[in-house]
């Protein structure tokens, strides 16, 4: 088939070294625009020379050095980069959990844990350096090994976020509080916020909120997920559901931790602080009777965290048992914010969960819809009970898809479509005799692109003798039996397995009726070709028609025991006859368009003629007016004329 320049954009004709391969066309984006046109291979060379010139051919053969691997740049899909991303993901989970916990519950890291968290901070700094040395992918998916391109792509978006997330806020606060050294040795006294009094202590406690900039590192999760979403394609729906559940838990974790944080003394008003001193008001954090365990164990950080999570979920779900409630103004403000976030979270999660579950298997949803339509059809028709089960059994075993294979395949570039089809139909292509006899590299691609799929249960008839048919069948998997009765009354069976085909007689111009019964001897998957597609294959690949015409009489004698009768009229395939109305419709549409254009042209000519007549009338009126003025002036005295 002649290549197709589709859409807009420049096209470069690449001539292969061997004359056996057809010319190919590679489209690339540019300012030069070429309208869609179907070109023959010999026209491509002239088009290439006229539009692009010799320089384009030379640039095609020259190699782009930016696409060559560099020993100084890391491949984005290398094993090292993959392992590093896994380490980053694990560290991000730790940061996401511990930052709200340490800020909200006022539990600083000391000793070995503090050293570990400093190491985590250092790893994020190292990650910034690695990002400057990791090659990037361009829009078409090819890896570009260029320091300039890598730095430009990273600094355009991710670098500012990463550099803010790596600011050493915690170290600065520790140094300002003179607690950096004792945090390393786990010998600090008095907890956080020491080293000052009054307003300075309150200021330092509020400044700890700046530690939350570390949560900006969570943006890396989106980057890592985008990088590996193609590799995780099969489990992406499960990942989406897990992400929603984890997001719910994380929001509750953050809300609970900050409910504890805003219960601190530094967030109380002066009146609330006075009420606490006088014993009138007791914060839920200090209510040991409320937080005490039945075993009588002292209230620790674990009990406070469980109480915080309990409050967070009762608030988000708007249950609100009331045993743990907001008692200060700041707690009430945070409770209001939490209820708003919780309401939005639950509504969003329910909607997203429903959409994700519905989209997990679109084909299964389409199959359920098809079965509902079949059930409605049987109810409306009032089918007898004996027919319902076979009808439902047939449709239940069909492969129903929520998409059209042919539409999706035709959108793919030819080389990718070819690889996908050869992978999908590998066993059939190897087993079918047609692809061995028609030796054309494009033939398997064009045929399999047009395939439809139908499943036949065991024991069901594919078609019966005498039935009018307009479909060519190929056996994709399973077996079918071609059953015919010979003249001597004996029943003859011939089995076809993967790669076999049948039902081609009408397409070749022989009998329009089926000449044998075809039964599925086991559950079988059949690939179908409508006769209009067969006609298109005959026109594109004349060898295909010759092979089928030569083999059909012998195959018919083998299947039915009779030699097919050659029609009296010239051999014209039913597929071509079936395609003639479509061609005639196209010609009729073109004729109508030509007539419409002619009518429009005639209308424009008539309009122009009317305009010319109006101009002539205006010119005549002006001439008459000029003559009248001359006559008037000639009758006036010379003084009046002057």
Tab-separated table of C-alpha atoms in Angstrom, residues 128-567:
chain	number	residue	atom	x	y	z
A	128	UNK	CA	19.623	16.951	43.777
A	129	UNK	CA	23.145	16.357	42.472
A	130	UNK	CA	22.076	13.083	40.807
A	131	UNK	CA	19.191	14.857	39.078
A	132	UNK	CA	21.673	17.154	37.351
A	133	UNK	CA	23.483	14.053	36.067
A	134	UNK	CA	20.415	12.063	34.961
A	135	UNK	CA	19.594	12.207	31.248
A	136	UNK	CA	16.101	13.338	30.283
A	137	UNK	CA	13.554	12.068	27.792
A	138	UNK	CA	12.172	14.296	25.061
A	139	UNK	CA	8.572	14.362	23.844
A	140	UNK	CA	8.933	11.307	21.589
A	141	UNK	CA	10.415	9.204	24.408
A	142	UNK	CA	14.042	9.148	23.250
A	143	UNK	CA	16.736	9.766	25.874
A	144	UNK	CA	18.780	12.947	25.412
A	145	UNK	CA	22.303	12.780	26.847
A	146	UNK	CA	23.060	16.470	27.181
A	147	UNK	CA	24.141	18.376	30.299
A	148	UNK	CA	22.454	21.551	29.051
A	149	UNK	CA	19.145	19.809	28.323
A	150	UNK	CA	19.243	17.972	31.668
A	151	UNK	CA	19.931	21.128	33.683
A	152	UNK	CA	17.295	23.116	31.786
A	153	UNK	CA	14.601	20.474	32.287
A	154	UNK	CA	15.394	20.041	36.006
A	155	UNK	CA	15.658	23.737	36.849
A	156	UNK	CA	12.432	24.533	35.006
A	157	UNK	CA	10.236	22.934	37.692
A	158	UNK	CA	11.690	20.431	40.155
A	159	UNK	CA	14.886	22.187	41.310
A	160	UNK	CA	13.166	25.067	43.197
A	161	UNK	CA	10.904	22.595	45.033
A	162	UNK	CA	13.811	20.291	45.902
A	163	UNK	CA	16.053	23.110	47.113
A	164	UNK	CA	13.315	24.515	49.397
A	165	UNK	CA	12.569	21.030	50.758
A	166	UNK	CA	16.259	20.540	51.585
A	167	UNK	CA	16.688	23.768	53.565
A	168	UNK	CA	18.295	22.812	56.931
A	169	UNK	CA	15.489	24.307	59.043
A	170	UNK	CA	15.875	21.702	61.770
A	171	UNK	CA	19.623	22.263	62.106
A	172	UNK	CA	19.108	26.044	62.238
A	173	UNK	CA	16.522	25.687	65.017
A	174	UNK	CA	18.739	23.298	66.961
A	175	UNK	CA	21.702	25.665	66.710
A	176	UNK	CA	19.567	28.670	67.716
A	177	UNK	CA	18.322	26.736	70.757
A	178	UNK	CA	21.841	25.480	71.503
A	179	UNK	CA	20.630	21.875	71.318
A	180	UNK	CA	22.468	20.527	68.271
A	181	UNK	CA	25.290	18.864	70.217
A	182	UNK	CA	23.088	17.384	72.912
A	183	UNK	CA	20.684	16.050	70.262
A	184	UNK	CA	23.539	14.032	68.781
A	185	UNK	CA	24.423	12.591	72.183
A	186	UNK	CA	20.811	12.315	73.475
A	187	UNK	CA	21.684	14.394	76.533
A	188	UNK	CA	19.337	17.378	76.093
A	189	UNK	CA	17.503	18.543	79.198
A	190	UNK	CA	14.134	20.218	79.284
A	191	UNK	CA	12.909	19.087	75.849
A	192	UNK	CA	12.414	21.407	72.946
A	193	UNK	CA	12.163	25.114	73.328
A	194	UNK	CA	14.776	25.483	76.069
A	195	UNK	CA	17.380	28.156	76.197
A	196	UNK	CA	14.972	31.069	76.458
A	197	UNK	CA	11.977	32.428	78.305
A	198	UNK	CA	8.677	34.168	77.695
A	199	UNK	CA	8.017	35.346	74.167
A	200	UNK	CA	11.298	33.865	72.826
A	201	UNK	CA	10.244	30.391	73.958
A	202	UNK	CA	6.861	30.834	72.275
A	203	UNK	CA	8.545	32.126	69.107
A	204	UNK	CA	10.894	29.132	68.909
A	205	UNK	CA	7.997	26.731	69.353
A	206	UNK	CA	6.063	28.375	66.526
A	207	UNK	CA	9.156	28.401	64.292
A	208	UNK	CA	9.171	24.600	64.442
A	209	UNK	CA	6.350	24.704	61.900
A	210	UNK	CA	9.007	25.559	59.319
A	211	UNK	CA	10.116	21.947	59.592
A	212	UNK	CA	7.054	21.145	57.509
A	213	UNK	CA	8.904	22.317	54.386
A	214	UNK	CA	10.348	18.812	54.399
A	215	UNK	CA	6.923	17.623	53.319
A	216	UNK	CA	7.604	19.236	49.932
A	217	UNK	CA	9.737	16.185	49.305
A	218	UNK	CA	6.500	14.256	48.932
A	219	UNK	CA	6.215	15.819	45.480
A	220	UNK	CA	8.946	13.360	44.487
A	221	UNK	CA	6.366	10.591	44.775
A	222	UNK	CA	4.528	11.996	41.772
A	223	UNK	CA	7.804	12.182	39.846
A	224	UNK	CA	8.730	8.576	40.675
A	225	UNK	CA	5.220	7.316	39.866
A	226	UNK	CA	5.212	9.129	36.505
A	227	UNK	CA	8.614	7.665	35.666
A	228	UNK	CA	7.496	4.077	36.273
A	229	UNK	CA	3.804	4.232	35.360
A	230	UNK	CA	4.419	2.365	32.089
A	231	UNK	CA	6.251	-0.423	33.935
A	232	UNK	CA	3.446	-0.628	36.523
A	233	UNK	CA	0.709	-0.528	33.869
A	234	UNK	CA	-1.024	-3.778	34.897
A	235	UNK	CA	-1.347	-2.868	38.580
A	236	UNK	CA	-2.030	0.869	38.192
A	237	UNK	CA	-5.733	0.504	39.194
A	238	UNK	CA	-4.680	-1.310	42.377
A	239	UNK	CA	-2.054	1.354	43.012
A	240	UNK	CA	-4.712	4.057	42.578
A	241	UNK	CA	-6.980	2.400	45.149
A	242	UNK	CA	-4.107	1.875	47.590
A	243	UNK	CA	-3.053	5.481	47.105
A	244	UNK	CA	-6.537	6.687	48.033
A	245	UNK	CA	-6.577	4.566	51.188
A	246	UNK	CA	-3.084	5.679	52.167
A	247	UNK	CA	-4.038	9.292	51.477
A	248	UNK	CA	-6.995	8.908	53.840
A	249	UNK	CA	-4.763	7.459	56.561
A	250	UNK	CA	-2.146	10.144	56.020
A	251	UNK	CA	-4.642	13.005	56.228
A	252	UNK	CA	-5.989	11.541	59.474
A	253	UNK	CA	-2.395	11.147	60.743
A	254	UNK	CA	-1.609	14.782	59.965
A	255	UNK	CA	-4.867	16.098	61.433
A	256	UNK	CA	-4.419	14.131	64.636
A	257	UNK	CA	-0.813	15.198	65.134
A	258	UNK	CA	-1.657	18.872	64.657
A	259	UNK	CA	-4.664	18.630	66.933
A	260	UNK	CA	-2.161	17.744	69.626
A	261	UNK	CA	0.160	20.535	68.456
A	262	UNK	CA	-2.496	23.258	68.582
A	263	UNK	CA	-3.462	22.100	72.090
A	264	UNK	CA	-0.181	23.482	73.384
A	265	UNK	CA	0.045	26.391	75.783
A	266	UNK	CA	1.621	28.708	73.178
A	267	UNK	CA	-1.615	28.598	71.128
A	268	UNK	CA	-3.903	29.506	74.072
A	269	UNK	CA	-5.282	32.958	74.658
A	270	UNK	CA	-4.436	34.790	77.863
A	271	UNK	CA	-7.892	34.075	79.266
A	272	UNK	CA	-7.580	30.368	78.481
A	273	UNK	CA	-4.130	30.279	80.041
A	274	UNK	CA	-5.511	31.894	83.199
A	275	UNK	CA	-8.391	29.385	83.304
A	276	UNK	CA	-5.891	26.531	83.098
A	277	UNK	CA	-3.886	27.961	85.988
A	278	UNK	CA	-7.049	28.385	88.088
A	279	UNK	CA	-8.161	24.838	87.267
A	280	UNK	CA	-11.322	25.966	85.478
A	281	UNK	CA	-10.153	24.679	82.059
A	282	UNK	CA	-8.307	21.441	81.446
A	283	UNK	CA	-6.915	20.643	78.011
A	284	UNK	CA	-7.647	17.151	76.743
A	285	UNK	CA	-3.894	16.568	76.515
A	286	UNK	CA	-3.573	17.076	80.271
A	287	UNK	CA	-6.695	15.072	81.126
A	288	UNK	CA	-5.037	11.922	82.475
A	289	UNK	CA	-8.394	10.377	83.350
A	290	UNK	CA	-9.449	10.683	79.705
A	291	UNK	CA	-6.212	9.263	78.296
A	292	UNK	CA	-5.479	6.692	80.979
A	293	UNK	CA	-5.471	3.052	79.909
A	294	UNK	CA	-7.470	0.377	81.823
A	295	UNK	CA	-4.215	-1.231	82.935
A	296	UNK	CA	-3.208	1.920	84.757
A	297	UNK	CA	-0.036	2.426	82.700
A	298	UNK	CA	1.297	6.005	82.608
A	299	UNK	CA	0.152	8.178	79.727
A	300	UNK	CA	2.882	8.218	77.096
A	301	UNK	CA	3.315	9.378	73.537
A	302	UNK	CA	1.656	6.205	72.230
A	303	UNK	CA	-1.567	6.860	74.154
A	304	UNK	CA	-1.629	10.472	72.983
A	305	UNK	CA	-1.098	9.421	69.337
A	306	UNK	CA	-3.932	6.854	69.489
A	307	UNK	CA	-6.206	9.503	71.011
A	308	UNK	CA	-5.243	11.929	68.210
A	309	UNK	CA	-6.024	9.390	65.469
A	310	UNK	CA	-9.314	8.543	67.214
A	311	UNK	CA	-10.286	12.221	67.243
A	312	UNK	CA	-9.214	12.656	63.591
A	313	UNK	CA	-11.393	9.838	62.260
A	314	UNK	CA	-14.435	10.773	64.335
A	315	UNK	CA	-14.092	14.351	63.073
A	316	UNK	CA	-13.503	13.435	59.418
A	317	UNK	CA	-16.479	11.087	59.396
A	318	UNK	CA	-18.583	13.707	61.265
A	319	UNK	CA	-19.404	11.135	63.949
A	320	UNK	CA	-17.952	13.128	66.825
A	321	UNK	CA	-18.545	11.018	69.968
A	322	UNK	CA	-17.648	13.975	72.180
A	323	UNK	CA	-15.322	12.238	74.618
A	324	UNK	CA	-12.336	13.996	73.005
A	325	UNK	CA	-13.393	17.441	71.841
A	326	UNK	CA	-11.954	20.878	71.123
A	327	UNK	CA	-11.841	23.021	74.269
A	328	UNK	CA	-9.764	26.047	73.253
A	329	UNK	CA	-10.301	28.533	70.451
A	330	UNK	CA	-7.346	27.250	68.428
A	331	UNK	CA	-8.512	23.649	68.830
A	332	UNK	CA	-11.968	24.644	67.568
A	333	UNK	CA	-10.451	26.445	64.565
A	334	UNK	CA	-8.428	23.357	63.728
A	335	UNK	CA	-11.512	21.157	64.222
A	336	UNK	CA	-13.440	23.315	61.719
A	337	UNK	CA	-10.611	23.039	59.197
A	338	UNK	CA	-10.416	19.294	59.775
A	339	UNK	CA	-14.156	18.841	59.216
A	340	UNK	CA	-13.998	20.780	55.946
A	341	UNK	CA	-11.007	18.774	54.734
A	342	UNK	CA	-12.598	15.533	55.914
A	343	UNK	CA	-15.844	16.202	54.051
A	344	UNK	CA	-13.992	17.014	50.836
A	345	UNK	CA	-11.731	14.009	51.298
A	346	UNK	CA	-14.528	11.492	51.726
A	347	UNK	CA	-16.603	12.822	48.842
A	348	UNK	CA	-13.551	12.896	46.579
A	349	UNK	CA	-12.387	9.444	47.652
A	350	UNK	CA	-15.815	7.879	47.092
A	351	UNK	CA	-16.110	9.420	43.611
A	352	UNK	CA	-12.554	8.506	42.637
A	353	UNK	CA	-12.892	5.003	44.056
A	354	UNK	CA	-16.079	4.422	42.066
A	355	UNK	CA	-14.461	5.665	38.868
A	356	UNK	CA	-11.297	3.621	39.434
A	357	UNK	CA	-13.194	0.404	40.135
A	358	UNK	CA	-15.426	0.978	37.089
A	359	UNK	CA	-12.386	1.551	34.868
A	360	UNK	CA	-10.405	-1.410	36.148
A	361	UNK	CA	-11.952	-3.649	33.511
A	362	UNK	CA	-13.808	-1.710	30.840
A	363	UNK	CA	-14.288	-4.845	28.743
A	364	UNK	CA	-16.029	-6.607	31.617
A	365	UNK	CA	-18.290	-3.594	32.090
A	366	UNK	CA	-19.047	-3.604	28.350
A	367	UNK	CA	-19.832	-7.342	28.556
A	368	UNK	CA	-22.272	-6.749	31.428
A	369	UNK	CA	-23.954	-4.005	29.418
A	370	UNK	CA	-24.210	-6.338	26.425
A	371	UNK	CA	-25.784	-9.064	28.556
A	372	UNK	CA	-28.295	-6.566	29.958
A	373	UNK	CA	-29.212	-5.607	26.394
A	374	UNK	CA	-29.622	-9.284	25.481
A	375	UNK	CA	-31.855	-9.848	28.519
A	376	UNK	CA	-33.967	-6.815	27.564
A	377	UNK	CA	-34.212	-8.134	24.008
A	378	UNK	CA	-35.472	-11.533	25.184
A	379	UNK	CA	-38.014	-9.941	27.528
A	380	UNK	CA	-39.306	-7.604	24.816
A	381	UNK	CA	-39.542	-10.451	22.318
A	382	UNK	CA	-41.121	-12.786	24.820
A	383	UNK	CA	-38.744	-15.640	23.932
A	384	UNK	CA	-39.728	-19.082	25.120
A	385	UNK	CA	-37.761	-20.546	27.983
A	386	UNK	CA	-36.138	-23.206	25.787
A	387	UNK	CA	-34.436	-20.482	23.695
A	388	UNK	CA	-33.246	-18.254	26.510
A	389	UNK	CA	-30.469	-20.469	27.795
A	390	UNK	CA	-28.764	-21.051	24.398
A	391	UNK	CA	-28.957	-17.347	23.551
A	392	UNK	CA	-27.509	-16.303	26.900
A	393	UNK	CA	-24.863	-19.025	26.681
A	394	UNK	CA	-23.756	-17.812	23.268
A	395	UNK	CA	-23.481	-14.143	24.197
A	396	UNK	CA	-21.896	-14.894	27.561
A	397	UNK	CA	-18.945	-16.576	25.818
A	398	UNK	CA	-18.375	-13.687	23.402
A	399	UNK	CA	-15.428	-11.351	23.791
A	400	UNK	CA	-16.976	-7.926	24.237
A	401	UNK	CA	-14.601	-4.985	24.261
A	402	UNK	CA	-15.195	-1.378	25.220
A	403	UNK	CA	-13.148	-0.247	22.226
A	404	UNK	CA	-12.685	-1.027	18.558
A	405	UNK	CA	-9.416	-2.792	17.790
A	406	UNK	CA	-9.167	-1.403	14.303
A	407	UNK	CA	-9.607	2.223	15.372
A	408	UNK	CA	-6.898	1.974	18.024
A	409	UNK	CA	-4.494	0.090	15.775
A	410	UNK	CA	-4.862	2.572	12.925
A	411	UNK	CA	-3.868	5.396	15.269
A	412	UNK	CA	-0.507	3.740	15.974
A	413	UNK	CA	2.549	4.442	13.824
A	414	UNK	CA	3.031	1.694	11.267
A	415	UNK	CA	6.164	0.187	12.829
A	416	UNK	CA	4.537	0.040	16.275
A	417	UNK	CA	1.294	-1.365	14.867
A	418	UNK	CA	3.277	-4.045	13.048
A	419	UNK	CA	5.109	-5.086	16.227
A	420	UNK	CA	1.883	-5.171	18.272
A	421	UNK	CA	0.050	-7.275	15.683
A	422	UNK	CA	2.902	-9.729	15.240
A	423	UNK	CA	3.031	-10.153	19.013
A	424	UNK	CA	-0.760	-10.626	19.271
A	425	UNK	CA	-1.187	-12.973	16.280
A	426	UNK	CA	2.190	-14.721	16.351
A	427	UNK	CA	0.807	-18.279	16.590
A	428	UNK	CA	-1.834	-17.668	13.942
A	429	UNK	CA	0.596	-16.072	11.474
A	430	UNK	CA	3.029	-18.952	11.868
A	431	UNK	CA	0.299	-21.578	11.392
A	432	UNK	CA	-1.727	-20.015	8.562
A	433	UNK	CA	-0.794	-21.121	5.003
A	434	UNK	CA	-1.907	-17.764	3.583
A	435	UNK	CA	1.025	-15.888	5.071
A	436	UNK	CA	3.443	-18.495	3.711
A	437	UNK	CA	2.078	-18.223	0.173
A	438	UNK	CA	1.569	-14.448	0.048
A	439	UNK	CA	5.095	-13.264	0.683
A	440	UNK	CA	4.588	-9.586	1.358
A	441	UNK	CA	5.828	-7.894	4.522
A	442	UNK	CA	2.705	-5.699	4.709
A	443	UNK	CA	0.156	-8.454	4.119
A	444	UNK	CA	-0.020	-9.842	7.710
A	445	UNK	CA	-0.284	-6.325	9.123
A	446	UNK	CA	-3.122	-5.233	6.835
A	447	UNK	CA	-5.078	-8.467	7.273
A	448	UNK	CA	-4.832	-8.709	11.060
A	449	UNK	CA	-5.690	-5.002	11.431
A	450	UNK	CA	-9.101	-5.764	9.875
A	451	UNK	CA	-9.793	-8.864	11.974
A	452	UNK	CA	-12.900	-9.089	14.092
A	453	UNK	CA	-13.158	-11.631	16.921
A	454	UNK	CA	-16.017	-13.994	17.749
A	455	UNK	CA	-16.134	-16.864	20.233
A	456	UNK	CA	-18.176	-19.997	19.575
A	457	UNK	CA	-18.980	-22.433	22.422
A	458	UNK	CA	-18.380	-26.160	22.032
A	459	UNK	CA	-21.022	-27.871	19.943
A	460	UNK	CA	-22.476	-24.671	18.473
A	461	UNK	CA	-22.871	-24.145	14.724
A	462	UNK	CA	-20.684	-21.523	13.098
A	463	UNK	CA	-22.924	-21.628	10.021
A	464	UNK	CA	-25.177	-24.147	8.302
A	465	UNK	CA	-25.349	-25.449	4.761
A	466	UNK	CA	-27.548	-23.231	2.593
A	467	UNK	CA	-27.049	-20.186	4.775
A	468	UNK	CA	-26.111	-16.956	2.988
A	469	UNK	CA	-22.800	-15.698	4.263
A	470	UNK	CA	-20.739	-12.519	3.969
A	471	UNK	CA	-17.857	-13.375	6.277
A	472	UNK	CA	-14.547	-15.171	5.887
A	473	UNK	CA	-13.523	-17.069	9.034
A	474	UNK	CA	-10.030	-17.903	10.316
A	475	UNK	CA	-9.397	-20.205	13.276
A	476	UNK	CA	-7.478	-18.362	15.983
A	477	UNK	CA	-7.612	-21.064	18.654
A	478	UNK	CA	-9.525	-24.278	19.167
A	479	UNK	CA	-10.954	-26.545	16.462
A	480	UNK	CA	-13.916	-26.581	14.095
A	481	UNK	CA	-15.383	-29.470	12.093
A	482	UNK	CA	-16.547	-29.012	8.505
A	483	UNK	CA	-19.350	-31.550	8.125
A	484	UNK	CA	-20.764	-32.503	4.724
A	485	UNK	CA	-22.880	-35.354	3.338
A	486	UNK	CA	-21.408	-37.163	0.325
A	487	UNK	CA	-23.547	-38.451	-2.529
A	488	UNK	CA	-23.324	-41.993	-1.182
A	489	UNK	CA	-24.959	-40.778	2.048
A	490	UNK	CA	-21.881	-40.930	4.230
A	491	UNK	CA	-21.127	-38.002	6.515
A	492	UNK	CA	-17.658	-36.543	6.024
A	493	UNK	CA	-15.844	-34.467	8.651
A	494	UNK	CA	-12.752	-32.382	8.222
A	495	UNK	CA	-11.098	-30.689	11.211
A	496	UNK	CA	-9.466	-27.261	11.034
A	497	UNK	CA	-7.282	-25.960	13.851
A	498	UNK	CA	-5.267	-22.790	14.446
A	499	UNK	CA	-4.344	-21.117	11.152
A	500	UNK	CA	-7.130	-22.674	9.089
A	501	UNK	CA	-9.711	-20.636	7.202
A	502	UNK	CA	-13.117	-21.314	5.610
A	503	UNK	CA	-16.110	-19.536	4.087
A	504	UNK	CA	-14.228	-17.947	1.177
A	505	UNK	CA	-16.415	-19.307	-1.658
A	506	UNK	CA	-18.845	-16.413	-1.899
A	507	UNK	CA	-16.018	-13.899	-1.680
A	508	UNK	CA	-14.420	-15.490	-4.768
A	509	UNK	CA	-17.628	-15.326	-6.817
A	510	UNK	CA	-18.820	-18.930	-6.415
A	511	UNK	CA	-21.947	-19.936	-4.514
A	512	UNK	CA	-23.481	-17.278	-2.324
A	513	UNK	CA	-24.704	-20.023	0.010
A	514	UNK	CA	-22.626	-22.023	2.440
A	515	UNK	CA	-21.867	-25.496	1.077
A	516	UNK	CA	-21.286	-27.313	4.384
A	517	UNK	CA	-22.045	-27.254	8.084
A	518	UNK	CA	-19.308	-25.928	10.370
A	519	UNK	CA	-19.453	-26.912	14.052
A	520	UNK	CA	-17.177	-25.927	16.939
A	521	UNK	CA	-15.729	-29.215	18.193
A	522	UNK	CA	-14.435	-27.312	21.217
A	523	UNK	CA	-14.542	-23.732	22.413
A	524	UNK	CA	-13.080	-21.818	19.494
A	525	UNK	CA	-11.971	-18.259	18.810
A	526	UNK	CA	-12.542	-17.174	15.221
A	527	UNK	CA	-11.084	-14.179	13.420
A	528	UNK	CA	-13.520	-12.701	10.932
A	529	UNK	CA	-13.047	-10.711	7.729
A	530	UNK	CA	-16.063	-9.061	6.164
A	531	UNK	CA	-16.254	-9.337	2.373
A	532	UNK	CA	-15.701	-5.615	1.895
A	533	UNK	CA	-12.394	-6.028	3.733
A	534	UNK	CA	-11.605	-9.081	1.586
A	535	UNK	CA	-12.256	-6.952	-1.520
A	536	UNK	CA	-9.831	-4.359	-0.219
A	537	UNK	CA	-7.230	-7.048	0.393
A	538	UNK	CA	-7.731	-8.354	-3.165
A	539	UNK	CA	-7.088	-4.900	-4.589
A	540	UNK	CA	-4.054	-4.238	-2.395
A	541	UNK	CA	-2.532	-7.710	-2.758
A	542	UNK	CA	-3.442	-9.400	-6.090
A	543	UNK	CA	-1.327	-12.378	-5.049
A	544	UNK	CA	-3.767	-13.013	-2.203
A	545	UNK	CA	-6.665	-13.371	-4.634
A	546	UNK	CA	-4.700	-15.634	-6.971
A	547	UNK	CA	-3.712	-17.950	-4.131
A	548	UNK	CA	-7.291	-18.249	-2.862
A	549	UNK	CA	-8.727	-18.764	-6.365
A	550	UNK	CA	-6.211	-21.506	-7.080
A	551	UNK	CA	-6.742	-23.310	-3.765
A	552	UNK	CA	-10.532	-23.014	-3.465
A	553	UNK	CA	-11.648	-25.803	-5.905
A	554	UNK	CA	-9.306	-28.341	-4.301
A	555	UNK	CA	-10.327	-27.294	-0.792
A	556	UNK	CA	-14.027	-27.493	-1.705
A	557	UNK	CA	-13.562	-30.997	-3.151
A	558	UNK	CA	-11.704	-32.054	0.005
A	559	UNK	CA	-14.351	-30.629	2.338
A	560	UNK	CA	-17.557	-31.540	0.467
A	561	UNK	CA	-16.461	-34.157	-2.083
A	562	UNK	CA	-17.738	-32.040	-5.010
A	563	UNK	CA	-15.911	-29.805	-7.448
A	564	UNK	CA	-17.325	-26.265	-7.302
A	565	UNK	CA	-19.280	-25.030	-10.319
A	566	UNK	CA	-17.621	-22.154	-12.104
A	567	UNK	CA	-20.121	-19.359	-12.796
